[in-house]
XYZ file of N, CA and C in Angstrom:
567
model
N 122.335 94.658 92.231
C 121.592 93.868 91.565
C 121.313 92.257 91.964
N 120.336 91.572 91.820
C 120.111 90.212 92.074
C 119.354 89.422 90.727
N 119.723 88.503 90.323
C 119.337 87.765 89.290
C 118.065 86.956 89.697
N 117.084 87.055 89.174
C 115.948 86.337 89.514
C 115.413 85.516 88.389
N 114.641 84.284 88.382
C 113.975 83.653 87.508
C 112.650 84.457 87.013
N 112.318 84.535 85.921
C 111.230 85.105 85.406
C 110.333 84.032 84.627
N 108.849 83.911 84.921
C 107.977 83.039 84.658
C 106.747 83.649 83.914
N 106.439 83.177 82.811
C 105.320 83.699 82.086
C 104.021 82.966 82.278
N 102.879 83.840 82.789
C 101.693 83.392 83.226
C 100.723 83.745 82.294
N 100.168 82.672 81.572
C 99.046 82.911 80.741
C 97.607 82.706 81.359
N 96.638 83.122 80.695
C 95.236 83.004 81.256
C 94.971 81.864 81.887
N 94.492 81.799 83.179
C 94.188 80.488 83.778
C 93.144 80.929 84.764
N 92.511 80.040 85.668
C 91.764 80.143 86.663
C 91.916 79.274 87.909
N 91.508 79.612 88.851
C 91.441 78.961 90.241
C 90.021 78.826 90.662
N 89.603 77.492 91.068
C 88.100 77.310 91.226
C 87.982 77.125 92.837
N 86.970 77.406 93.270
C 86.289 77.099 94.528
C 85.851 75.641 94.471
N 85.715 74.787 95.563
C 85.402 73.412 95.563
C 83.660 73.560 94.967
N 82.843 74.687 95.370
C 81.423 74.615 94.802
C 81.431 74.890 93.498
N 82.046 75.772 92.939
C 82.087 76.221 91.709
C 82.720 75.035 90.846
N 83.754 74.381 91.338
C 84.343 73.107 90.589
C 83.087 72.008 90.495
N 82.528 71.733 91.455
C 81.531 70.782 91.407
C 80.269 71.121 90.556
N 79.911 72.658 90.715
C 78.938 72.780 89.552
C 79.316 72.685 88.116
N 80.740 73.067 87.695
C 81.110 72.842 86.562
C 81.564 71.546 85.836
N 81.635 70.501 86.986
C 82.117 69.245 86.592
C 81.624 68.017 87.273
N 80.580 68.299 88.196
C 79.723 67.328 88.689
C 80.099 67.195 90.322
N 79.078 66.504 91.011
C 79.251 66.428 92.593
C 80.377 65.716 92.982
N 80.983 66.184 93.898
C 82.414 65.334 94.381
C 83.607 65.220 93.548
N 83.447 65.941 92.559
C 84.829 66.269 91.334
C 85.975 66.732 92.134
N 87.094 65.933 91.965
C 88.447 66.275 91.936
C 89.222 66.572 90.879
N 90.213 67.499 91.025
C 91.119 68.258 89.921
C 92.219 67.007 89.558
N 92.422 67.063 88.406
C 93.377 65.655 88.073
C 94.683 66.528 87.685
N 95.685 66.221 88.374
C 96.946 66.892 87.978
C 97.592 66.529 86.697
N 98.072 67.545 86.011
C 98.803 67.280 84.578
C 100.506 67.322 85.144
N 100.735 68.747 85.971
C 102.087 68.878 86.315
C 102.040 69.857 87.157
N 103.383 69.686 88.255
C 103.304 70.630 89.210
C 103.856 71.878 88.742
N 103.395 73.002 89.285
C 104.077 74.404 88.792
C 104.964 74.715 89.736
N 105.953 75.916 89.515
C 106.925 76.265 90.378
C 106.604 76.534 91.657
N 105.782 77.103 92.260
C 105.273 77.461 93.409
C 104.702 76.282 94.229
N 105.226 75.770 95.296
C 104.946 74.463 95.948
C 103.379 74.254 96.254
N 102.883 72.944 95.735
C 101.433 72.967 96.188
C 100.561 73.176 94.706
N 101.233 74.162 94.173
C 100.298 74.626 92.880
C 100.418 73.661 91.749
N 99.454 73.113 90.887
C 99.768 72.571 89.723
C 98.723 72.852 88.736
N 99.148 72.263 87.315
C 98.135 72.738 86.240
C 97.301 71.267 86.197
N 95.825 71.555 86.104
C 95.097 70.604 86.297
C 94.660 70.088 84.588
N 94.363 69.051 84.552
C 93.792 68.508 83.331
C 92.375 69.397 82.748
N 91.684 69.637 83.699
C 90.537 70.520 83.393
C 90.573 71.684 82.684
N 89.869 72.211 81.810
C 89.758 73.345 81.289
C 88.147 73.721 81.335
N 88.044 74.985 81.114
C 86.581 75.753 81.167
C 86.523 76.544 80.025
N 85.298 76.736 79.541
C 84.929 78.009 78.699
C 84.956 79.337 79.382
N 85.406 80.279 79.046
C 85.383 81.585 79.773
C 84.587 82.561 78.704
N 83.538 82.873 79.259
C 82.372 83.806 78.392
C 82.586 85.079 78.788
N 82.647 85.991 77.888
C 82.370 87.394 78.166
C 81.450 88.296 77.321
N 81.045 89.446 77.446
C 80.089 89.896 76.647
C 80.014 89.952 75.121
N 81.522 89.866 74.782
C 81.847 90.203 73.329
C 82.344 88.864 72.471
N 82.888 87.944 73.569
C 83.545 86.822 73.033
C 84.003 85.745 74.092
N 84.464 84.475 73.674
C 84.714 83.539 74.712
C 85.952 82.905 74.307
N 86.913 82.305 75.375
C 87.860 81.272 74.909
C 87.390 80.214 75.265
N 87.728 78.843 74.499
C 87.077 77.858 74.740
C 87.769 76.880 75.732
N 89.085 76.725 76.237
C 89.783 76.029 77.084
C 90.624 76.808 78.020
N 90.225 77.366 78.867
C 90.902 78.118 79.840
C 91.515 76.910 80.986
N 92.736 77.005 81.364
C 93.282 75.894 82.179
C 92.968 76.319 83.778
N 92.542 75.076 84.390
C 92.317 75.379 85.722
C 93.547 75.014 86.473
N 93.973 75.834 87.524
C 95.382 75.562 88.129
C 94.881 75.093 89.756
N 95.145 73.845 90.430
C 94.855 73.751 91.449
C 95.946 73.771 92.470
N 95.436 73.707 93.909
C 94.248 73.358 94.393
C 93.385 74.059 94.339
N 92.105 73.712 94.775
C 90.897 74.613 94.984
C 90.984 75.583 95.907
N 90.387 76.745 95.754
C 90.555 77.999 96.609
C 89.213 78.078 97.381
N 89.397 79.311 98.122
C 88.233 79.702 98.822
C 87.212 80.330 98.018
N 87.757 80.977 96.969
C 86.780 81.632 96.075
C 87.266 81.448 94.763
N 86.686 81.519 93.529
C 87.178 81.351 92.244
C 87.787 82.784 91.623
N 89.038 82.464 91.058
C 89.611 83.508 90.721
C 90.075 83.375 89.134
N 89.722 84.271 88.244
C 90.038 83.992 86.901
C 91.257 85.178 86.703
N 92.424 84.814 85.962
C 93.563 85.620 85.674
C 93.547 85.701 84.066
N 93.471 87.014 83.591
C 93.504 87.149 82.396
C 94.640 88.332 82.030
N 94.722 88.575 80.720
C 95.665 89.863 80.382
C 94.626 91.055 79.863
N 95.448 92.186 79.784
C 94.514 93.443 79.293
C 93.981 92.971 78.023
N 95.083 92.617 77.158
C 94.244 92.037 75.533
C 93.392 91.067 76.063
N 93.248 90.088 76.560
C 92.315 89.145 76.805
C 90.661 89.942 77.158
N 91.176 90.685 78.119
C 89.764 91.659 78.629
C 89.389 92.202 77.414
N 90.098 93.044 76.476
C 89.615 93.626 75.510
C 88.764 92.800 74.219
N 89.335 91.681 74.159
C 88.705 90.504 73.150
C 87.557 90.215 73.774
N 87.359 89.844 75.239
C 86.280 89.146 75.878
C 85.433 90.257 75.939
N 85.558 91.646 76.196
C 84.527 92.692 76.620
C 84.625 92.586 78.026
N 85.517 92.305 78.821
C 85.404 92.281 80.427
C 86.635 93.181 80.869
N 86.059 94.298 81.827
C 86.910 95.377 82.149
C 87.503 94.792 83.419
N 88.600 94.008 83.498
C 89.121 93.558 84.527
C 90.055 94.401 85.261
N 90.006 94.737 86.439
C 91.061 95.570 87.113
C 92.341 94.937 87.231
N 93.617 95.742 87.427
C 94.874 95.141 87.976
C 94.708 94.866 89.364
N 94.813 93.801 89.947
C 94.731 93.378 91.290
C 95.694 92.460 91.734
N 96.111 92.503 92.992
C 96.990 91.264 93.479
C 96.109 89.938 93.425
N 96.625 88.846 93.375
C 95.909 87.634 93.514
C 95.497 87.651 94.825
N 93.931 87.139 94.855
C 93.345 86.966 96.079
C 92.455 88.509 96.503
N 92.890 89.443 95.874
C 92.206 90.556 96.357
C 91.214 90.841 95.223
N 89.942 90.269 95.356
C 88.928 90.032 94.228
C 87.821 91.230 94.575
N 87.591 91.828 95.562
C 86.434 92.810 95.974
C 86.795 93.888 94.776
N 85.444 94.259 94.033
C 85.540 95.140 93.194
C 86.033 94.577 91.756
N 86.383 93.174 91.735
C 86.816 92.876 90.261
C 85.840 92.510 89.464
N 86.194 92.221 88.295
C 84.775 91.804 87.258
C 84.351 90.543 87.105
N 83.072 90.508 86.442
C 82.321 89.191 86.370
C 82.656 88.570 85.066
N 82.254 87.334 85.023
C 82.233 86.640 83.862
C 81.449 85.231 83.666
N 81.220 84.509 82.844
C 80.559 83.195 82.823
C 81.467 82.167 82.582
N 81.549 81.099 83.272
C 82.289 80.062 83.137
C 81.465 78.706 82.802
N 81.714 77.998 81.636
C 80.932 76.748 81.252
C 81.745 75.575 81.379
N 81.307 74.641 82.010
C 82.065 73.578 82.170
C 81.018 72.229 81.647
N 81.673 70.953 81.613
C 80.738 69.900 80.802
C 79.519 69.704 81.773
N 79.388 69.929 82.930
C 78.367 69.662 83.818
C 77.279 70.913 84.055
N 77.826 72.081 83.628
C 77.324 73.074 84.572
C 77.848 74.491 84.029
N 77.177 75.691 84.697
C 77.620 77.014 84.173
C 77.599 77.801 85.660
N 78.640 78.556 85.771
C 78.628 79.416 86.850
C 78.792 80.937 86.296
N 78.044 81.748 86.904
C 78.133 83.179 86.719
C 78.760 83.977 87.669
N 79.775 84.264 87.601
C 80.882 85.055 88.437
C 80.218 86.780 88.485
N 80.074 87.370 89.605
C 79.950 88.524 89.715
C 81.113 89.339 89.895
N 81.874 88.502 90.495
C 83.451 89.049 90.622
C 84.209 88.040 90.561
N 85.772 88.267 90.433
C 86.747 87.376 90.462
C 87.547 87.435 89.267
N 87.365 88.027 88.362
C 88.242 88.200 87.168
C 89.235 89.429 87.279
N 90.409 89.098 87.230
C 91.467 90.268 87.500
C 92.268 90.068 86.535
N 93.190 91.281 86.303
C 94.697 91.281 85.337
C 95.664 91.418 86.662
N 96.291 90.082 86.634
C 97.102 89.961 88.191
C 98.173 90.920 87.990
N 98.531 91.483 89.229
C 99.757 92.642 89.384
C 100.891 91.832 89.021
N 101.794 92.043 88.521
C 103.293 91.482 88.527
C 103.664 91.384 89.795
N 104.363 90.230 90.086
C 104.747 90.069 91.410
C 106.191 89.125 91.403
N 106.575 89.074 92.581
C 107.938 88.508 93.016
C 107.689 87.430 94.233
N 107.527 86.283 93.821
C 107.603 85.333 94.891
C 108.880 85.081 95.477
N 109.060 84.977 96.876
C 110.333 84.431 97.708
C 109.950 84.054 98.924
N 110.919 83.227 99.285
C 110.681 82.854 100.770
C 111.120 83.978 101.815
N 110.527 83.866 103.063
C 110.624 84.573 104.122
C 112.159 84.812 104.323
N 112.928 83.846 104.129
C 114.304 83.875 104.406
C 115.074 84.799 103.292
N 114.563 84.507 101.958
C 115.156 85.129 101.205
C 114.833 86.562 101.135
N 113.683 87.038 101.411
C 113.111 88.426 101.835
C 113.990 89.077 102.627
N 114.334 88.389 103.998
C 115.210 88.878 104.925
C 116.494 89.279 104.315
N 116.991 88.321 103.635
C 118.511 88.446 103.159
C 118.477 89.720 102.367
N 117.609 89.879 101.302
C 117.382 90.916 100.588
C 116.819 92.327 101.139
N 116.553 92.191 102.486
C 115.908 93.439 103.248
C 114.600 93.899 102.341
N 113.894 92.760 102.163
C 112.482 93.236 101.299
C 111.343 92.558 102.313
N 110.277 93.635 102.413
C 109.012 93.338 103.005
C 107.928 92.785 102.087
N 106.921 91.990 102.512
C 105.871 91.598 101.990
C 105.164 92.729 101.535
N 104.670 92.753 100.295
C 103.917 93.874 99.667
C 104.699 95.140 99.327
N 106.182 94.863 99.614
C 106.963 95.949 99.098
C 106.955 96.186 97.529
N 107.278 97.248 96.936
C 107.303 97.163 95.421
C 108.680 97.320 95.200
N 109.186 96.798 94.140
C 110.482 96.705 93.545
C 110.418 97.030 91.955
N 111.356 96.896 91.388
C 111.776 96.833 89.916
C 112.060 95.618 89.304
N 112.071 95.326 88.267
C 112.604 94.113 87.297
C 113.248 94.707 86.103
N 114.424 94.373 85.948
C 115.105 94.843 84.504
C 115.273 93.443 83.377
N 114.793 93.652 82.405
C 114.779 92.419 81.528
C 115.794 93.013 80.444
N 116.759 92.342 80.273
C 117.937 92.578 78.938
C 117.453 91.842 77.644
N 117.796 92.532 76.576
C 117.829 91.953 75.172
C 117.293 92.895 74.347
N 116.727 92.456 73.141
C 116.578 93.493 71.948
C 115.587 94.417 72.327
N 114.691 93.944 73.161
C 113.498 94.777 73.631
C 113.674 94.916 75.131
N 114.903 95.380 75.556
C 114.990 95.441 77.018
C 114.003 96.363 77.609
N 113.502 96.384 79.086
C 112.674 96.929 79.359
C 112.938 96.827 81.132
N 112.285 97.907 81.865
C 112.246 97.875 83.119
C 110.588 97.899 83.829
N 110.361 96.948 84.405
C 109.073 96.745 84.894
C 109.208 97.325 86.610
N 108.487 98.612 86.713
C 108.213 98.935 88.147
C 106.945 98.376 88.588
N 106.874 98.583 89.729
C 105.340 98.177 90.846
C 105.415 96.637 90.756
N 106.653 96.038 90.910
C 106.574 94.544 90.981
C 106.373 94.244 92.551
N 105.261 93.931 92.859
C 104.845 93.327 94.400
C 105.641 92.200 94.991
N 106.319 92.377 96.001
C 106.931 91.379 96.811
C 105.848 90.541 97.493
N 105.774 88.997 97.054
C 105.095 88.093 97.905
C 105.900 87.301 98.530
N 106.260 87.505 99.856
C 107.024 86.695 100.748
C 106.238 85.645 101.233
N 106.818 84.289 101.391
C 105.957 83.184 102.353
C 106.989 82.182 102.574
N 106.725 81.404 103.562
C 107.534 80.472 103.940
C 107.846 79.405 103.125
N 106.627 79.233 102.243
C 106.873 78.056 101.341
C 106.989 78.439 99.645
N 107.258 79.760 99.616
C 107.221 80.451 98.149
C 108.670 80.028 97.719
N 108.828 79.885 96.427
C 110.183 79.498 95.279
C 110.295 80.810 94.847
N 111.592 81.260 94.542
C 112.198 82.579 94.032
C 111.457 82.370 92.615
N 110.739 83.556 92.230
C 109.992 83.640 90.802
C 109.416 84.971 90.753
N 109.773 85.594 89.676
C 109.003 86.703 89.197
C 107.996 86.249 88.045
N 106.664 86.651 88.422
C 105.544 86.202 87.389
C 105.225 87.515 86.507
N 105.140 87.335 85.201
C 104.703 88.409 84.597
C 103.607 87.638 83.643
N 102.707 88.801 82.975
C 101.487 87.890 82.152
C 102.100 87.971 80.776
N 101.441 87.328 79.749
C 101.908 87.397 78.556
C 101.827 88.836 77.757
N 101.150 89.445 78.169
C 101.273 90.976 77.768
C 102.654 91.629 77.785
N 102.779 91.277 79.137
C 104.194 91.986 79.728
C 105.469 91.195 79.113
N 105.360 89.978 79.114
C 106.345 89.024 78.389
C 106.799 89.399 76.922
N 105.264 89.763 76.207
C 105.713 90.113 74.736
C 106.134 91.098 74.734
N 105.829 92.350 75.589
C 106.518 93.818 75.524
C 108.114 93.728 75.718
N 108.390 92.730 76.335
C 109.983 92.660 76.553
C 110.599 91.556 75.616
N 109.770 90.960 74.706
C 110.354 89.999 73.836
C 110.709 88.676 74.436
N 110.280 88.283 75.528
C 110.594 87.261 76.452
C 109.628 86.065 75.932
N 110.396 85.016 75.110
C 109.380 83.932 74.494
C 108.770 82.709 75.293
N 110.057 82.574 76.511
C 109.749 81.456 77.482
C 110.279 82.086 78.663
N 110.264 81.239 79.835
C 110.918 81.639 81.076
C 112.213 82.135 80.796
N 112.846 82.970 81.688
C 114.245 83.594 81.509
C 114.812 84.060 82.838
N 115.518 85.223 82.990
C 116.054 85.718 84.107
C 115.752 87.145 83.964
N 115.905 87.866 85.119
C 115.723 89.390 85.110
C 116.780 89.785 86.310
N 116.996 91.066 86.404
C 117.820 91.553 87.585
C 116.756 92.424 88.131
N 116.881 91.983 89.606
C 115.913 92.667 90.797
C 116.574 94.289 90.928
N 115.966 95.335 90.989
C 116.254 96.600 91.176
C 115.617 96.802 92.752
N 116.368 96.918 93.603
C 115.653 97.291 95.028
C 115.922 98.559 95.355
């Protein structure tokens, strides 16, 4: 078994440049608050209102940089609260995903698709993947110890040249394991 850092990913969204400008104004650029663990990604100062058929969240954090297509990442619990039937999908695989409304200070965007519950996944560099004999999109398991010990299966390997070793769980998964902040787990291959 191999020890890996585990991070908790709360609800957030990635915006396309077009949607960013609709929500915040023409030519708008994101303002970085802090860098995130994956190189190039950052928490932005900007937040938007996420509106579903049943309810809304007032201040959902935008994560930068901008992407080709807007993507909203929520938990299954968030989906029930909002009235959004978001499918479990890999980040970037948005075909057939759910829709929602985003409200910013300068405008509103009606998404036909783009809302997902992200599949739990393991980021690692291509060199790390090679040394562990893992392939991109392979599925592994993650064991978390503690009072509410659990083994998560179906953890998707996301290998890339610039990725940093880290397993991402959403807040529902972290709560099930009793994980209050970032920690470590054992990779089961």
